[in-house]
Each structure stands twice: as C-alpha cells, then as structure tokens.
mmCIF file of C-alpha atoms and ligand atoms in Angstrom:
data_model
loop_
_atom_site.group_PDB
_atom_site.id
_atom_site.type_symbol
_atom_site.label_atom_id
_atom_site.label_comp_id
_atom_site.label_asym_id
_atom_site.label_seq_id
_atom_site.Cartn_x
_atom_site.Cartn_y
_atom_site.Cartn_z
ATOM 1 C CA MET G 256 177.826 17.803 133.440
ATOM 2 C CA THR G 257 177.864 21.507 132.565
ATOM 3 C CA PRO G 258 176.743 22.394 129.033
ATOM 4 C CA LEU G 259 180.343 23.330 128.241
ATOM 5 C CA SER G 260 181.867 20.066 129.411
ATOM 6 C CA GLY G 261 179.127 18.230 127.490
ATOM 7 C CA LEU G 262 180.160 20.116 124.375
ATOM 8 C CA VAL G 263 183.824 19.362 124.992
ATOM 9 C CA ALA G 264 183.065 15.683 125.621
ATOM 10 C CA SER G 265 181.008 15.384 122.437
ATOM 11 C CA PHE G 266 183.763 17.166 120.546
ATOM 12 C CA PHE G 267 186.295 14.554 121.624
ATOM 13 C CA LEU G 268 183.796 11.786 120.932
ATOM 14 C CA LEU G 269 183.357 13.164 117.420
ATOM 15 C CA GLN G 270 187.115 13.146 116.958
ATOM 16 C CA LEU G 271 187.054 9.405 117.508
ATOM 17 C CA LEU G 272 184.505 8.715 114.789
ATOM 18 C CA ILE G 273 185.811 6.555 112.021
ATOM 19 C CA ALA G 274 184.162 6.638 108.596
ATOM 20 C CA PRO G 275 183.030 3.074 107.953
ATOM 21 C CA GLY G 276 184.427 1.278 104.949
ATOM 22 C CA SER G 277 187.328 3.662 104.664
ATOM 23 C CA PRO G 278 190.872 2.959 105.714
ATOM 24 C CA SER G 279 191.667 6.393 107.165
ATOM 25 C CA PRO G 280 190.069 7.809 110.317
ATOM 26 C CA PHE G 281 188.066 11.033 110.125
ATOM 27 C CA PRO G 282 190.435 13.814 111.222
ATOM 28 C CA PRO G 283 189.813 15.994 114.307
ATOM 29 C CA ARG G 284 187.210 18.609 113.384
ATOM 30 C CA ASN G 285 189.424 21.486 114.545
ATOM 31 C CA GLU G 286 191.884 20.563 111.786
ATOM 32 C CA THR G 287 189.793 22.123 109.054
ATOM 33 C CA ALA G 288 192.214 21.687 106.153
ATOM 34 C CA ARG G 289 192.559 17.975 106.966
ATOM 35 C CA VAL G 290 188.775 17.625 107.120
ATOM 36 C CA ALA G 291 188.539 19.269 103.684
ATOM 37 C CA ARG G 292 191.141 16.856 102.288
ATOM 38 C CA TYR G 293 189.273 13.929 103.861
ATOM 39 C CA VAL G 294 185.977 14.905 102.228
ATOM 40 C CA ALA G 295 187.635 15.642 98.870
ATOM 41 C CA HIS G 296 189.317 12.241 98.892
ATOM 42 C CA HIS G 297 186.430 10.088 100.061
ATOM 43 C CA CYS G 298 183.800 11.456 97.688
ATOM 44 C CA ASP G 299 183.698 9.815 94.265
ATOM 45 C CA TRP G 300 181.539 12.538 92.775
ATOM 46 C CA GLY G 301 180.481 16.104 93.314
ATOM 47 C CA ALA G 302 177.919 18.691 92.246
ATOM 48 C CA LEU G 303 179.619 21.101 89.881
ATOM 49 C CA ALA G 304 177.995 24.504 89.531
ATOM 50 C CA THR G 305 178.701 26.496 86.396
ATOM 51 C CA ILE G 306 177.236 29.700 84.994
ATOM 52 C CA SER G 307 174.843 28.406 82.377
ATOM 53 C CA SER G 308 175.441 29.321 78.758
ATOM 54 C CA HIS G 309 172.197 27.701 77.691
ATOM 55 C CA SER G 310 168.764 29.193 77.177
ATOM 56 C CA PRO G 311 166.440 29.583 79.083
ATOM 57 C CA VAL G 312 168.794 29.774 82.105
ATOM 58 C CA GLN G 313 171.686 31.593 80.449
ATOM 59 C CA GLY G 314 173.714 33.475 83.071
ATOM 60 C CA GLN G 315 172.132 31.540 85.934
ATOM 61 C CA PRO G 316 173.736 28.960 88.252
ATOM 62 C CA PHE G 317 173.547 25.388 86.973
ATOM 63 C CA ALA G 318 174.612 22.434 89.154
ATOM 64 C CA ASN G 319 175.297 19.029 87.625
ATOM 65 C CA VAL G 320 176.840 15.762 88.809
ATOM 66 C CA PHE G 321 180.411 14.824 87.873
ATOM 67 C CA SER G 322 182.603 11.924 88.843
ATOM 68 C CA VAL G 323 185.765 13.198 90.492
ATOM 69 C CA SER G 324 188.942 11.792 91.995
ATOM 70 C CA ASP G 325 191.914 13.360 93.721
ATOM 71 C CA GLY G 326 193.894 10.125 93.463
ATOM 72 C CA PRO G 327 193.698 6.370 94.034
ATOM 73 C CA LYS G 328 192.140 5.324 97.380
ATOM 74 C CA GLY G 329 194.566 6.138 100.165
ATOM 75 C CA ALA G 330 196.738 8.330 97.915
ATOM 76 C CA GLY G 331 194.794 11.546 97.433
ATOM 77 C CA SER G 332 196.488 14.740 96.256
ATOM 78 C CA GLY G 333 193.608 17.097 97.009
ATOM 79 C CA VAL G 334 193.400 18.076 93.336
ATOM 80 C CA PRO G 335 189.914 17.321 91.966
ATOM 81 C CA TYR G 336 190.383 15.708 88.563
ATOM 82 C CA LEU G 337 187.567 15.290 86.050
ATOM 83 C CA TYR G 338 187.045 13.421 82.785
ATOM 84 C CA LEU G 339 185.153 15.664 80.400
ATOM 85 C CA THR G 340 183.822 15.988 76.885
ATOM 86 C CA ASN G 341 182.726 19.145 75.122
ATOM 87 C CA MET G 342 179.492 17.338 74.244
ATOM 88 C CA GLU G 343 178.429 17.753 77.887
ATOM 89 C CA ILE G 344 176.101 20.659 78.761
ATOM 90 C CA SER G 345 178.109 21.976 81.756
ATOM 91 C CA VAL G 346 181.420 21.598 79.928
ATOM 92 C CA GLN G 347 179.953 23.869 77.253
ATOM 93 C CA ASP G 348 179.353 26.413 80.025
ATOM 94 C CA LEU G 349 182.999 26.079 81.058
ATOM 95 C CA GLN G 350 184.116 26.891 77.511
ATOM 96 C CA VAL G 351 182.383 30.260 77.924
ATOM 97 C CA ASN G 352 183.351 30.773 81.573
ATOM 98 C CA PRO G 353 185.753 28.308 83.251
ATOM 99 C CA ASN G 354 184.782 29.489 86.735
ATOM 100 C CA ALA G 355 182.936 26.871 88.747
ATOM 101 C CA SER G 356 182.341 25.547 92.222
ATOM 102 C CA LEU G 357 182.393 21.927 93.299
ATOM 103 C CA THR G 358 180.458 20.656 96.334
ATOM 104 C CA MET G 359 181.206 17.339 98.006
ATOM 105 C CA SER G 360 179.634 15.895 101.156
ATOM 106 C CA LEU G 361 180.166 12.901 103.400
ATOM 107 C CA ALA G 362 176.421 12.361 102.829
ATOM 108 C CA GLN G 363 177.739 10.648 99.688
ATOM 109 C CA THR G 364 179.585 8.110 101.838
ATOM 110 C CA HIS G 365 178.259 5.811 104.591
ATOM 111 C CA PHE G 366 179.496 8.262 107.229
ATOM 112 C CA CYS G 367 176.455 10.515 107.779
ATOM 113 C CA LYS G 368 173.735 7.867 107.573
ATOM 114 C CA LYS G 369 175.639 5.641 109.981
ATOM 115 C CA GLU G 370 175.987 8.478 112.502
ATOM 116 C CA GLY G 371 172.462 9.792 111.909
ATOM 117 C CA PHE G 372 173.648 13.173 110.607
ATOM 118 C CA ASP G 373 171.262 14.930 108.221
ATOM 119 C CA PRO G 374 173.024 16.055 105.014
ATOM 120 C CA GLN G 375 172.392 19.711 105.907
ATOM 121 C CA SER G 376 173.859 19.309 109.407
ATOM 122 C CA PRO G 377 177.396 20.649 109.667
ATOM 123 C CA LEU G 378 178.306 17.394 111.430
ATOM 124 C CA CYS G 379 177.785 15.726 108.036
ATOM 125 C CA ALA G 380 180.984 17.380 106.807
ATOM 126 C CA HIS G 381 180.784 19.074 103.428
ATOM 127 C CA ILE G 382 183.013 21.326 101.416
ATOM 128 C CA ILE G 383 182.680 23.831 98.607
ATOM 129 C CA LEU G 384 185.685 24.389 96.365
ATOM 130 C CA SER G 385 185.660 27.230 93.880
ATOM 131 C CA GLY G 386 188.048 28.088 91.113
ATOM 132 C CA SER G 387 188.377 27.474 87.415
ATOM 133 C CA ILE G 388 188.451 24.296 85.378
ATOM 134 C CA HIS G 389 191.281 23.631 82.958
ATOM 135 C CA GLN G 390 192.338 20.784 80.732
ATOM 136 C CA VAL G 391 195.507 19.071 81.945
ATOM 137 C CA ASP G 392 198.089 17.493 79.676
ATOM 138 C CA GLY G 393 201.567 15.988 79.744
ATOM 139 C CA THR G 394 202.527 14.148 82.900
ATOM 140 C CA GLU G 395 199.599 15.683 84.784
ATOM 141 C CA SER G 396 197.160 13.933 82.437
ATOM 142 C CA ASP G 397 198.807 10.622 83.438
ATOM 143 C CA THR G 398 198.207 11.582 87.082
ATOM 144 C CA ALA G 399 194.593 12.484 86.303
ATOM 145 C CA LYS G 400 194.059 9.238 84.399
ATOM 146 C CA LEU G 401 195.373 7.112 87.262
ATOM 147 C CA ALA G 402 193.277 9.092 89.759
ATOM 148 C CA LEU G 403 190.053 8.781 87.755
ATOM 149 C CA PHE G 404 190.301 5.335 86.194
ATOM 150 C CA SER G 405 191.302 3.691 89.504
ATOM 151 C CA ARG G 406 188.143 5.027 91.151
ATOM 152 C CA HIS G 407 185.819 4.939 88.123
ATOM 153 C CA PRO G 408 186.864 1.855 86.117
ATOM 154 C CA GLU G 409 183.993 2.149 83.639
ATOM 155 C CA MET G 410 185.416 5.429 82.337
ATOM 156 C CA GLU G 411 187.877 3.414 80.278
ATOM 157 C CA SER G 412 184.999 2.103 78.170
ATOM 158 C CA TRP G 413 183.188 5.413 77.627
ATOM 159 C CA PRO G 414 182.546 6.117 73.905
ATOM 160 C CA ARG G 415 185.831 6.814 72.135
ATOM 161 C CA ASP G 416 184.233 9.247 69.678
ATOM 162 C CA HIS G 417 183.301 11.688 72.458
ATOM 163 C CA SER G 418 186.796 13.255 72.625
ATOM 164 C CA TRP G 419 187.219 12.863 76.366
ATOM 165 C CA PHE G 420 189.917 14.896 78.049
ATOM 166 C CA PHE G 421 191.311 15.190 81.567
ATOM 167 C CA ALA G 422 190.759 18.378 83.529
ATOM 168 C CA LYS G 423 191.159 19.721 87.029
ATOM 169 C CA LEU G 424 189.609 22.335 89.240
ATOM 170 C CA ASN G 425 192.253 24.968 89.946
ATOM 171 C CA VAL G 426 191.101 25.616 93.503
ATOM 172 C CA THR G 427 191.212 29.234 94.644
ATOM 173 C CA ASN G 428 188.754 29.247 97.569
ATOM 174 C CA ILE G 429 187.680 26.561 100.020
ATOM 175 C CA TRP G 430 184.727 26.571 102.417
ATOM 176 C CA VAL G 431 184.237 23.857 105.034
ATOM 177 C CA LEU G 432 181.106 23.019 107.028
ATOM 178 C CA ASP G 433 182.123 20.440 109.599
ATOM 179 C CA TYR G 434 180.922 21.705 112.963
ATOM 180 C CA PHE G 435 178.577 24.197 114.647
ATOM 181 C CA GLY G 436 179.522 27.871 114.738
ATOM 182 C CA GLY G 437 179.491 28.751 111.073
ATOM 183 C CA ILE G 438 181.290 27.996 107.863
ATOM 184 C CA LYS G 439 185.099 28.034 107.886
ATOM 185 C CA THR G 440 187.577 28.782 105.144
ATOM 186 C CA VAL G 441 190.993 27.342 104.439
ATOM 187 C CA THR G 442 193.503 28.601 101.908
ATOM 188 C CA PRO G 443 194.666 26.409 99.013
ATOM 189 C CA GLU G 444 198.128 26.405 100.671
ATOM 190 C CA GLU G 445 196.722 25.018 103.932
ATOM 191 C CA TYR G 446 194.593 22.537 101.999
ATOM 192 C CA TYR G 447 197.405 21.131 99.867
ATOM 193 C CA SER G 448 199.904 20.970 102.718
ATOM 194 C CA ALA G 449 197.483 19.209 105.101
ATOM 195 C CA LYS G 450 198.096 15.564 105.913
ATOM 196 C CA PRO G 451 194.763 13.940 105.066
HETATM 197 C C1 LIG H 36 193.139 20.386 117.592
HETATM 198 O O1 LIG H 36 192.890 20.002 118.914
HETATM 199 C C2 LIG H 36 193.912 19.148 119.431
HETATM 200 C C3 LIG H 36 193.443 18.649 120.804
HETATM 201 O O2 LIG H 36 192.953 19.698 121.571
HETATM 202 C C4 LIG H 36 195.234 19.918 119.503
HETATM 203 O O3 LIG H 36 196.259 19.093 119.983
HETATM 204 C C5 LIG H 36 195.572 20.388 118.086
HETATM 205 O O4 LIG H 36 196.732 21.185 118.129
HETATM 206 C C6 LIG H 36 194.430 21.189 117.491
HETATM 207 N N1 LIG H 36 194.751 21.489 116.105
HETATM 208 C C7 LIG H 36 194.503 22.678 115.556
HETATM 209 C C8 LIG H 36 194.871 22.828 114.117
HETATM 210 O O5 LIG H 36 193.999 23.621 116.176
HETATM 211 C C1 LIG H 37 186.453 34.069 87.048
HETATM 212 O O1 LIG H 37 186.764 34.334 88.398
HETATM 213 C C2 LIG H 37 187.843 35.219 88.554
HETATM 214 C C3 LIG H 37 188.193 35.245 90.032
HETATM 215 O O2 LIG H 37 187.071 35.445 90.821
HETATM 216 C C4 LIG H 37 187.441 36.572 88.006
HETATM 217 O O3 LIG H 37 188.499 37.483 88.148
HETATM 218 C C5 LIG H 37 187.112 36.402 86.521
HETATM 219 O O4 LIG H 37 186.645 37.635 86.000
HETATM 220 C C6 LIG H 37 186.047 35.345 86.333
HETATM 221 N N1 LIG H 37 185.892 35.074 84.907
HETATM 222 C C7 LIG H 37 184.738 35.225 84.268
HETATM 223 C C8 LIG H 37 184.748 34.913 82.812
HETATM 224 O O5 LIG H 37 183.728 35.607 84.817
HETATM 225 C C1 LIG H 38 194.977 28.938 89.325
HETATM 226 O O1 LIG H 38 194.619 29.722 90.445
HETATM 227 C C2 LIG H 38 195.656 30.550 90.921
HETATM 228 C C3 LIG H 38 195.137 31.269 92.155
HETATM 229 O O2 LIG H 38 194.932 30.335 93.194
HETATM 230 C C4 LIG H 38 196.047 31.544 89.840
HETATM 231 O O3 LIG H 38 197.122 32.322 90.299
HETATM 232 C C5 LIG H 38 196.448 30.778 88.588
HETATM 233 O O4 LIG H 38 196.685 31.693 87.542
HETATM 234 C C6 LIG H 38 195.345 29.836 88.167
HETATM 235 N N1 LIG H 38 195.767 29.027 87.038
HETATM 236 C C7 LIG H 38 195.061 28.975 85.927
HETATM 237 C C8 LIG H 38 195.603 28.057 84.862
HETATM 238 O O5 LIG H 38 194.042 29.604 85.787
#
C-alpha cells in the first residue's frame, strides 16, 4: 500500500467510527461543521475561559468547568446553554467582560479512550467556541431550561437562594481540531445549518 492509499484507507475507516454509547454516528471528518456540532452536542460540560477580574490574576485568562447543553440528547441546537449565578467566580468575570471561549472535547466522552486517541491528538476531536455570554429570557429561557435540566437533572435542586439564571454563548468564532493538517475554522452560519 502506498503511504497515500494508507492515509485514504484510514480516513475512510475513521469515517466509520461510531462513538460508543451515543445514538448518532460520528460524522465524516471532512464535514467540519457537522463534527463541531457532534462534539458540542455530546459533551455535557466544557472549560470556559474568561478574562479574570479577580486579584492576583486580574486581566489574565482563567479557565473553569461549566455544565453545558445544546439540547436534550438527540435534539441538539448547537447553542451552548449554561445555568449561572453571579455568586460564581467566572460569572463575575463575565459581568466585567462577557467575552469568553468554551472548549469541549470527545476526551470527555468514551470515544477517545475507546479508540486509544490521546486528548491532545486531533483525532480526539475537540472544538473551541468563542463569543460572548448573555442571559436569555422569554421563550429562549424555556429552551435553555429544557436543554440543561434534561441533561443535568440535579440542577433543579441547586440552592434556590443563589439566583440562578439561564445564559448562552453567542458564538462568533469556531475552531475545530479533528484531523491532521492543522486547525480548521467554520463560521457560525455553517455550524448552525449543519446536520449533526
Ligand atoms: C466528504 O467526503 C465525502 C466522500 O469523499 C464526499 O462525498 C463529501 O461531499 C465530502 N464533504 C465535504 C463537506 O467536503
Ligand atoms: C469582546 O470581543 C469583541 C469582539 O472580539 C470586541 O470587539 C470587544 O471589544 C470585546 N469586549 C471587551 C469588553 O473586551
Ligand atoms: C452575537 O454575535 C453576533 C456576531 O456573530 C453579533 O452580531 C451580535 O450582536 C451578538 N449578540 C449579542 C447579544 O451580543
């Protein structure tokens, strides 16, 4: 087999990989927007990086874990919803500067371990979404509630006196690492119109 045909063969093999424990098959890796939607839907949490407003790291990047959901299992919208309280250290950063980036990886699912992909390998597909975080209300807060509470049932019992609110990342830029050859970008339009 020539190196090229080996590459092509492994590419098609990779297209056939199914993420275990999930109903939908992993999309072909050349369909970058679909891969991004797949990762965004199958991850239940992400690392959210804000610009810290707290001493002694004021003005510096600060990554923290948040539960996320883009919709009930099998019905993802691509929109990362969050359930937040102003008592939280990173949410206090967002009050000063709503800009943030959210990283999600299939290392958080069974996918990468099962296939033997190291989390830093591009084969262990991961995405970085950047934009700004805003509270949602009206009918969109119903959508956010369904998305989050269906995937994170214990949220319903979180302390009532913490003034929880629903929010979303308004995605403006998307980076995808899902194969060799460097990071790829997709536009929000491509991302939201992709069939996951
Ligand atoms: C991905 O590759 C498949 C098979 O070669 C092809 O049919 C499809 O059009 C490609 N999709 C994109 C978005 O390039
Ligand atoms: C947030 O990001 C936008 C777009 O990159 C930028 O124009 C804006 O100045 C940023 N806001 C703050 C408070 O840094
Ligand atoms: C969301 O981002 C878009 C750019 O993708 C921008 O035009 C819009 O003003 C943003 N919305 C809010 C509420 O910041």
